[in-house]
Short mmCIF file of C-alpha atoms in Angstrom, two decimals:
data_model
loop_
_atom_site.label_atom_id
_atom_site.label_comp_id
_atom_site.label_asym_id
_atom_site.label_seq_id
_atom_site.Cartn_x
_atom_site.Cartn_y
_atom_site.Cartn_z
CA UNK A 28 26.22 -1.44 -13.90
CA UNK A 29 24.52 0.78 -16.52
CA UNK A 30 23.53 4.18 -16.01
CA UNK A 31 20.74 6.25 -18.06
CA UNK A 32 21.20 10.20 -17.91
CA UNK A 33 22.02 11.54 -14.79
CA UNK A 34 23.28 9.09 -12.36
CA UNK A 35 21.15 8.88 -9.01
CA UNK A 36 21.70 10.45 -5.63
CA UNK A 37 24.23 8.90 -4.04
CA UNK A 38 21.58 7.98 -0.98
CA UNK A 39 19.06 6.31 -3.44
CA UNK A 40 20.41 2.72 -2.62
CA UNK A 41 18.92 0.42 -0.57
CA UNK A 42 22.14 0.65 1.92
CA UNK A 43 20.86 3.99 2.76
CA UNK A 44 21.76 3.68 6.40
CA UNK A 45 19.52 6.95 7.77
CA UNK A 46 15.95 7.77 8.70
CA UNK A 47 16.61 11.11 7.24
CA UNK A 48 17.86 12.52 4.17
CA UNK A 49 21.53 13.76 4.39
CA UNK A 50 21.68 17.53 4.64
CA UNK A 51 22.87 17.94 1.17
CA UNK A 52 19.25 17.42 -0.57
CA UNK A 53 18.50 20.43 1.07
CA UNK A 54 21.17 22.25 -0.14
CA UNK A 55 20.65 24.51 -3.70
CA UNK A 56 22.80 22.47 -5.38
CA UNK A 57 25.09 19.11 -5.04
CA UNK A 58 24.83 15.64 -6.47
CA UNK A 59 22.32 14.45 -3.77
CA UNK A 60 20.35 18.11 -3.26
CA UNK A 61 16.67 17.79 -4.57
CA UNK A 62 17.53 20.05 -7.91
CA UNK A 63 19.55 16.98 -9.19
CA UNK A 64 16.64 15.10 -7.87
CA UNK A 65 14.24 16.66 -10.21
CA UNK A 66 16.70 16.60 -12.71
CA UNK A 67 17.78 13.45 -12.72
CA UNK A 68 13.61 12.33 -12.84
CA UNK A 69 13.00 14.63 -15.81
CA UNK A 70 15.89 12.57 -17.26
CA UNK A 71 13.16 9.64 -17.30
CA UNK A 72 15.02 7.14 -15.02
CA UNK A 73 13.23 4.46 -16.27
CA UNK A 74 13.62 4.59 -20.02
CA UNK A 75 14.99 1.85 -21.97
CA UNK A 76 18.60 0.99 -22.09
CA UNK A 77 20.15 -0.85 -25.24
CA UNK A 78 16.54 -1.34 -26.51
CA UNK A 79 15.44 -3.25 -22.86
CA UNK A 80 12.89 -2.12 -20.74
CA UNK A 81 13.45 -1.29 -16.96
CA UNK A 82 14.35 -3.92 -14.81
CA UNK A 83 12.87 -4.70 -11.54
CA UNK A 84 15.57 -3.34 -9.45
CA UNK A 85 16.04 -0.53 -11.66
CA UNK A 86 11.99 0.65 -11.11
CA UNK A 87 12.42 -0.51 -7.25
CA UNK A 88 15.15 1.76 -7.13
CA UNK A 89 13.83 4.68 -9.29
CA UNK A 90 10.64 4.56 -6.78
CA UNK A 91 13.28 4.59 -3.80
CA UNK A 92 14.65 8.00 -4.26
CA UNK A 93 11.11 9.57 -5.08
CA UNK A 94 10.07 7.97 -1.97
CA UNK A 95 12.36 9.24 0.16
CA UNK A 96 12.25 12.40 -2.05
CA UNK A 97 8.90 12.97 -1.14
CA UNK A 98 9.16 11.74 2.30
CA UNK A 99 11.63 14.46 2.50
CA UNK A 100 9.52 16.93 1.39
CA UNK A 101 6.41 16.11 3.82
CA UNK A 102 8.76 16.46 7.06
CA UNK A 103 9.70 19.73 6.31
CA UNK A 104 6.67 21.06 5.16
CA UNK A 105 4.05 18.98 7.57
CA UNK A 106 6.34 18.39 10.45
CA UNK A 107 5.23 19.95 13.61
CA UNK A 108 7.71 22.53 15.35
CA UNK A 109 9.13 20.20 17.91
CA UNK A 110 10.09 17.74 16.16
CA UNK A 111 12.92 17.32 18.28
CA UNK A 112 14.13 13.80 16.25
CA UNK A 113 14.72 15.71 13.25
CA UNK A 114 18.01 17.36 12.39
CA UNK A 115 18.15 20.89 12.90
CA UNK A 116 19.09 21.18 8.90
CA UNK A 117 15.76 19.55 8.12
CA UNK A 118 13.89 21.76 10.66
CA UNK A 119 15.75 24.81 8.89
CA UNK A 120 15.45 23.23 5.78
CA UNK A 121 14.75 26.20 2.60
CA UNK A 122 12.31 23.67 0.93
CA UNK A 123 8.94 24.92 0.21
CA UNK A 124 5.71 23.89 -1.21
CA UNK A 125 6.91 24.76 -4.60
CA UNK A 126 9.65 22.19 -4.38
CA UNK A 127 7.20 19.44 -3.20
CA UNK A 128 4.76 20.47 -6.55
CA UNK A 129 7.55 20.23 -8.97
CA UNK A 130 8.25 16.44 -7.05
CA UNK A 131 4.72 14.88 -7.39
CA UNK A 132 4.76 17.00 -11.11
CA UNK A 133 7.68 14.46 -11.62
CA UNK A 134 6.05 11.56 -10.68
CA UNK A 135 3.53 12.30 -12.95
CA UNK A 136 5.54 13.24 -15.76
CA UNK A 137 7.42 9.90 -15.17
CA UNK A 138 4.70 7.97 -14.96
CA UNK A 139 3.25 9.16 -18.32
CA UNK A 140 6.46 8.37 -20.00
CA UNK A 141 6.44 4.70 -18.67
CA UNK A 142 2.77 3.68 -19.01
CA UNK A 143 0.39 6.75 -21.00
CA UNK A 144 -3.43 6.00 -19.28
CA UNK A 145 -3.09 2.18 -18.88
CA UNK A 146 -1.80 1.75 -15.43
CA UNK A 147 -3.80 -0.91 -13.44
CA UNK A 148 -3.90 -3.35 -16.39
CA UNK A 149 -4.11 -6.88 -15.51
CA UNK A 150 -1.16 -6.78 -17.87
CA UNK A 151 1.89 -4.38 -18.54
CA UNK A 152 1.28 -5.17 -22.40
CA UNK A 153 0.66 -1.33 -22.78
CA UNK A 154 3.93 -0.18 -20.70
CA UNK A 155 6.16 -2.59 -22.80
CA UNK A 156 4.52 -0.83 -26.08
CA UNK A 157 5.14 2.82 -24.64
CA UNK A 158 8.41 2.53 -23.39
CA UNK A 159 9.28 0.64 -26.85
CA UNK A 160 7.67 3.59 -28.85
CA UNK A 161 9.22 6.42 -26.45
CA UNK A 162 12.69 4.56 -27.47
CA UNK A 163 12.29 4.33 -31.06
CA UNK A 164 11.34 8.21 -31.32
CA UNK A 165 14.79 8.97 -29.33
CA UNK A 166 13.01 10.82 -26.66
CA UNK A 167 15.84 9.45 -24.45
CA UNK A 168 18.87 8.26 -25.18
CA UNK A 169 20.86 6.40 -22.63
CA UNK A 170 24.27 6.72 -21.92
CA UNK A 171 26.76 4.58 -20.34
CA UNK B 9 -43.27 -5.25 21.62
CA UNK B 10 -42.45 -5.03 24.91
CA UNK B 11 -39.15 -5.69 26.40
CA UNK B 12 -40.60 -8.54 28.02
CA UNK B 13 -41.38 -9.99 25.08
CA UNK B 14 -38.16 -9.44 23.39
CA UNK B 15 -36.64 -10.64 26.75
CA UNK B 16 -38.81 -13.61 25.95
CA UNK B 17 -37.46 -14.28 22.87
CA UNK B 18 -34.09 -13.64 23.53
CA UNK B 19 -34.15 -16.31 26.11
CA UNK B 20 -35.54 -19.16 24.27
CA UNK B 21 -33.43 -18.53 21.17
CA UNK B 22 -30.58 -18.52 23.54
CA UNK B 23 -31.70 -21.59 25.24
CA UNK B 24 -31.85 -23.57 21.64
CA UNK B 25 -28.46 -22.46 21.03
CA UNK B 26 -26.94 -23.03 23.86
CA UNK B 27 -28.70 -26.91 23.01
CA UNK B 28 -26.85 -27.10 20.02
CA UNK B 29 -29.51 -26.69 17.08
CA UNK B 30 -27.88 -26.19 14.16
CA UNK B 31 -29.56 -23.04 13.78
CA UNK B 32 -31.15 -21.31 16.23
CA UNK B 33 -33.81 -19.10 16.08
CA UNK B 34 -33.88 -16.05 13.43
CA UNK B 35 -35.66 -12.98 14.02
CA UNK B 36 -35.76 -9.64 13.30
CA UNK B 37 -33.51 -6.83 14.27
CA UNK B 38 -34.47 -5.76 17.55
CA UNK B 39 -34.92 -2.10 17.39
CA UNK B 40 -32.31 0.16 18.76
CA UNK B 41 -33.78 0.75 21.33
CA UNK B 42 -33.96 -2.67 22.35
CA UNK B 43 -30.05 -2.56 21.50
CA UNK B 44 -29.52 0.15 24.42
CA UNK B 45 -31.78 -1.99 27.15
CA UNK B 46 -30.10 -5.01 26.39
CA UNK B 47 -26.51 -2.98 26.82
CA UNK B 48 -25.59 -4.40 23.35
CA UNK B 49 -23.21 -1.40 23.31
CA UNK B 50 -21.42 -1.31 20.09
CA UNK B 51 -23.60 -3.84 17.78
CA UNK B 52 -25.93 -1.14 17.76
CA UNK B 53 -25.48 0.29 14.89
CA UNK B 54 -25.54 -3.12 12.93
CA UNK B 55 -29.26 -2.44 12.83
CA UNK B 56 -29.15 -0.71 9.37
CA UNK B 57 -29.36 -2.72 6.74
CA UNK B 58 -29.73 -6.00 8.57
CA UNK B 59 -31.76 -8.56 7.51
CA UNK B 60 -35.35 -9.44 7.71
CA UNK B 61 -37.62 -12.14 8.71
CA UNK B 62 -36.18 -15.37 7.56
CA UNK B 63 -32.34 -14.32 7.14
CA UNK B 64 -29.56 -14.59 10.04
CA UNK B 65 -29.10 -11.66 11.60
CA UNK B 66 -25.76 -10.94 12.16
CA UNK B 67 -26.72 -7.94 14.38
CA UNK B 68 -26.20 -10.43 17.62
CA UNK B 69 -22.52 -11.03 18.27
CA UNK B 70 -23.33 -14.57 20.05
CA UNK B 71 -24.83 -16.07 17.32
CA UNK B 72 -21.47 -15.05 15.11
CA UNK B 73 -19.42 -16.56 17.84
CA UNK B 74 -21.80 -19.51 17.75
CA UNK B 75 -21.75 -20.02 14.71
CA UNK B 76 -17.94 -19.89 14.32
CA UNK B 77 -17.25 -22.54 17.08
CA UNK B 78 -19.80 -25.03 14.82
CA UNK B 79 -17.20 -24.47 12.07
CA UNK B 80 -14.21 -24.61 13.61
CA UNK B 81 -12.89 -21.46 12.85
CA UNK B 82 -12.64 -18.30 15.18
CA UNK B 83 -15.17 -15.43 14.97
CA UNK B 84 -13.09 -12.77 13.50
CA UNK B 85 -15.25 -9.45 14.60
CA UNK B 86 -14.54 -6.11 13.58
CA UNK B 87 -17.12 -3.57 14.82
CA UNK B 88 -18.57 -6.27 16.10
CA UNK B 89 -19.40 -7.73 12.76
CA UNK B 90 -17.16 -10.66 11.38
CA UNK B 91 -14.67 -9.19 8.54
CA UNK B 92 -11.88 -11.63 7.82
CA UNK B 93 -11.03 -9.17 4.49
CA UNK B 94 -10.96 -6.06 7.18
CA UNK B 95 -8.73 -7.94 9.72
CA UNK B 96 -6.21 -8.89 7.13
CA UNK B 97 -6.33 -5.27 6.21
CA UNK B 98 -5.28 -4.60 9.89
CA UNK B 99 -2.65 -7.11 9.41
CA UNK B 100 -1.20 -5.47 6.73
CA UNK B 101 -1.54 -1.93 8.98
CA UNK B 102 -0.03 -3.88 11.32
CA UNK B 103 2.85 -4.50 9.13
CA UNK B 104 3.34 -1.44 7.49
CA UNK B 105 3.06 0.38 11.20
CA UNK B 106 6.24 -1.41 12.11
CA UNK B 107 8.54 -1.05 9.05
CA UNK B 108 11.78 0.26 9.75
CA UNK B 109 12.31 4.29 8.39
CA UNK B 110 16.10 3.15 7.36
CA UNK B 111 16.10 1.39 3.56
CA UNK B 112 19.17 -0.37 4.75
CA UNK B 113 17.02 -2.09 7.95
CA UNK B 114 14.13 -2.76 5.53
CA UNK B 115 14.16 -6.71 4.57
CA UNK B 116 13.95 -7.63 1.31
CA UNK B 117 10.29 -8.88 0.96
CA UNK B 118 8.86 -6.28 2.67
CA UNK B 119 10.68 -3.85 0.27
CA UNK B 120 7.62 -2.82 -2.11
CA UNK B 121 5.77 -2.11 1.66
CA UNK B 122 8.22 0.08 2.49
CA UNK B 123 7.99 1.89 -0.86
CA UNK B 124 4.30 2.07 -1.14
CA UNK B 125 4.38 3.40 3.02
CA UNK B 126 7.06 6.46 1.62
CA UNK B 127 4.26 8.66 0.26
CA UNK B 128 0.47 8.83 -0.35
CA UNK B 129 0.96 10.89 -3.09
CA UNK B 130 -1.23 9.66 -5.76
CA UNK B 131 1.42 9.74 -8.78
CA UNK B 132 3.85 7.65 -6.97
CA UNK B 133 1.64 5.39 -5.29
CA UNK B 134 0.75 4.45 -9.19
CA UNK B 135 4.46 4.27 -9.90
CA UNK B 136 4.77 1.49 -7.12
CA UNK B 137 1.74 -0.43 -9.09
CA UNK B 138 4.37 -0.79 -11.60
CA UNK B 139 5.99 -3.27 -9.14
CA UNK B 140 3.14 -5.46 -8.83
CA UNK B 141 2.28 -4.81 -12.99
CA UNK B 142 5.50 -6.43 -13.14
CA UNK B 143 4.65 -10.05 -11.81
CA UNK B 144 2.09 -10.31 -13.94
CA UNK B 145 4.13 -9.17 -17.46
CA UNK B 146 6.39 -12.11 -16.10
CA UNK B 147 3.34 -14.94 -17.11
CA UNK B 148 2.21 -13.15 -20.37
CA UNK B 149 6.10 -12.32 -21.44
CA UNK B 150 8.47 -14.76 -20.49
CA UNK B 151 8.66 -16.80 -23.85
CA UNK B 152 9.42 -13.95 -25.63
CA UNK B 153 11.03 -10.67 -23.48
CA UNK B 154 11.07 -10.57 -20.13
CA UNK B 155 10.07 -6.88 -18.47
CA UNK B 156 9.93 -5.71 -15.24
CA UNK B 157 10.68 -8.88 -14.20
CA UNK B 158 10.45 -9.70 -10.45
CA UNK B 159 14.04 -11.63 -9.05
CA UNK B 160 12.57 -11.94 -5.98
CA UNK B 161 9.69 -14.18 -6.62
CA UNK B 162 13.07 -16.87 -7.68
CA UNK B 163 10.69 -18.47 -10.29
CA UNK B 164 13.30 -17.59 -12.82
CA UNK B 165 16.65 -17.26 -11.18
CA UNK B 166 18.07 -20.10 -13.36
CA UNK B 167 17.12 -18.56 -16.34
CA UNK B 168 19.62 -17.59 -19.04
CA UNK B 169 18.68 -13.99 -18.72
CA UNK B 170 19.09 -11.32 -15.82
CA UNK B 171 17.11 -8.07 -14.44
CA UNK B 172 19.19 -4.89 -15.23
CA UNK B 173 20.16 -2.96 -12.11
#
């Protein structure tokens, strides 16, 4: 199994057996807290690895833990009080706005990494080329 | 015209149907108000932009209906109108209304659903267009590098090659 930068949260699998995230994202720091989060997206999870593109899984997954990232985010902020199925750490949860803006400013930021202005071609042509280019100018280099 | 006259209409256009022309009369839109006497309830509002003299007004929900059994298929309505494209939309509502909130529950094919359902954020709903980006790369790439390729579709599972994880 190959890893590039930071490895993942240790919830972004599809085994993930909760509705909620555990109560370490919300914590400051931590392997699974949303800092790493952020971190580990600025580390462009989806850059090549020994010259290869992303794989399928590898983007499935990737889009995993910024979904539930940002799924995250909207309970705490967006939640009404009450919410009585929610954990009381998610109800209590420190998260604010500021977190969920640095989120979508990742999704963004990853997004122009993979594919610059040419998303919604008939044909991923373009994203091969980028991620090709973004690789030959060493902007990430993967590690095992 | 006077309701009666409309009345009149209605009932001989009604009476050819119901005879099984192949097309029954076509007339007009009745005027809203019309709509309201005849208790048409919510096909009123089909009046705008309905058709004129000559063209099958679709205004009427019978003739729809009618004109769905002489096909064979059922009248699909949606606001009263037929919209096959808007009831498969509610299909796939449907769907994503009843997807599991655990990843480990979600089943594998309805795994890009669940993504796409995670956030409306418009960023990440572009990232998940990488997912379907990726079936197509699999027609214009295979012969020479496979990308983003899509193990689930199976087209390719015998190949000599195999998706990184």
């Amino acid at each position: 199994m190959e890893a590039v930068g930071r490895p993942p949260p240790d919830w972004g699998h599809w085994g993930y057996s909760e509705a909620v995230l555990p109560a370490e994202f919300h914590y400051k720091t931590g392997p699974g807290s949303l800092v790493n989060v952020l971190a580990w997206i600025k580390g462009n999870p989806l850059a090549p690895f020994q010259g290869k593109p992303a794989g399928y899984l590898r983007v499935e997954k990737t889009l995993l833990v910024l979904g539930l990232t940002l799924r995250e985010l909207d309970r705490v902020l967006f939640s009404e009080d009450g919410s009585a199925h929610f954990p009381d750490y998610l109800q209590d949860s420190p998260l604010t706005l500021v977190h969920l803006d640095k989120a979508i400013h990742g999704c963004k930021a990853l997004l122009s990494t993979v594919n610059p202005g040419a998303l919604g071609s008939s044909t991923n042509t373009n994203m091969d080329q980028s991620v090709t280019d973004n690789a030959a100018k060493g902007k990430k280099k993967p590690v095992r | 015209m006077t309701q009666k006259a409309v009345l009149g209409i209605l009932s001989h256009w009604y009476k050819r149907q119901e005879a099984g022309k192949q097309w029954p009369l076509k007339f007009l839109k009745p005027e809203r108000h019309i709509l309201e006497v005849f208790d048409m309830g919510e096909t009123e509002n089909l009046n705008e932009g309905a058709g004129s003299e000559g063209e099958a007004t679709e205004a009427d929900g019978d003739d729809d209906e009618w004109r769905a059994r002489s096909h064979g298929h059922p009248a699909v309505e949606v606001d009263g109108r037929p919209n096959r494209g808007e009831a498969r939309g509610e299909k796939k509502q449907e769907e994503s209304d009843t997807l599991p909130a655990i990843p480990s529950q979600v089943d594998i094919s309805l795994r890009k659903l669940f993504l796409k359902s995670l956030s409306k954020e418009g960023g990440y709903q572009k990232l998940v267009e990488l997912l379907d980006t990726a079936d197509v790369s699999v027609v214009h790439l295979i012969g020479k590098r496979p990308i983003l390729t899509n193990p689930l579709a199976g087209k390719y599972s015998g190949g000599s090659w195999s998706p990184s994880t």
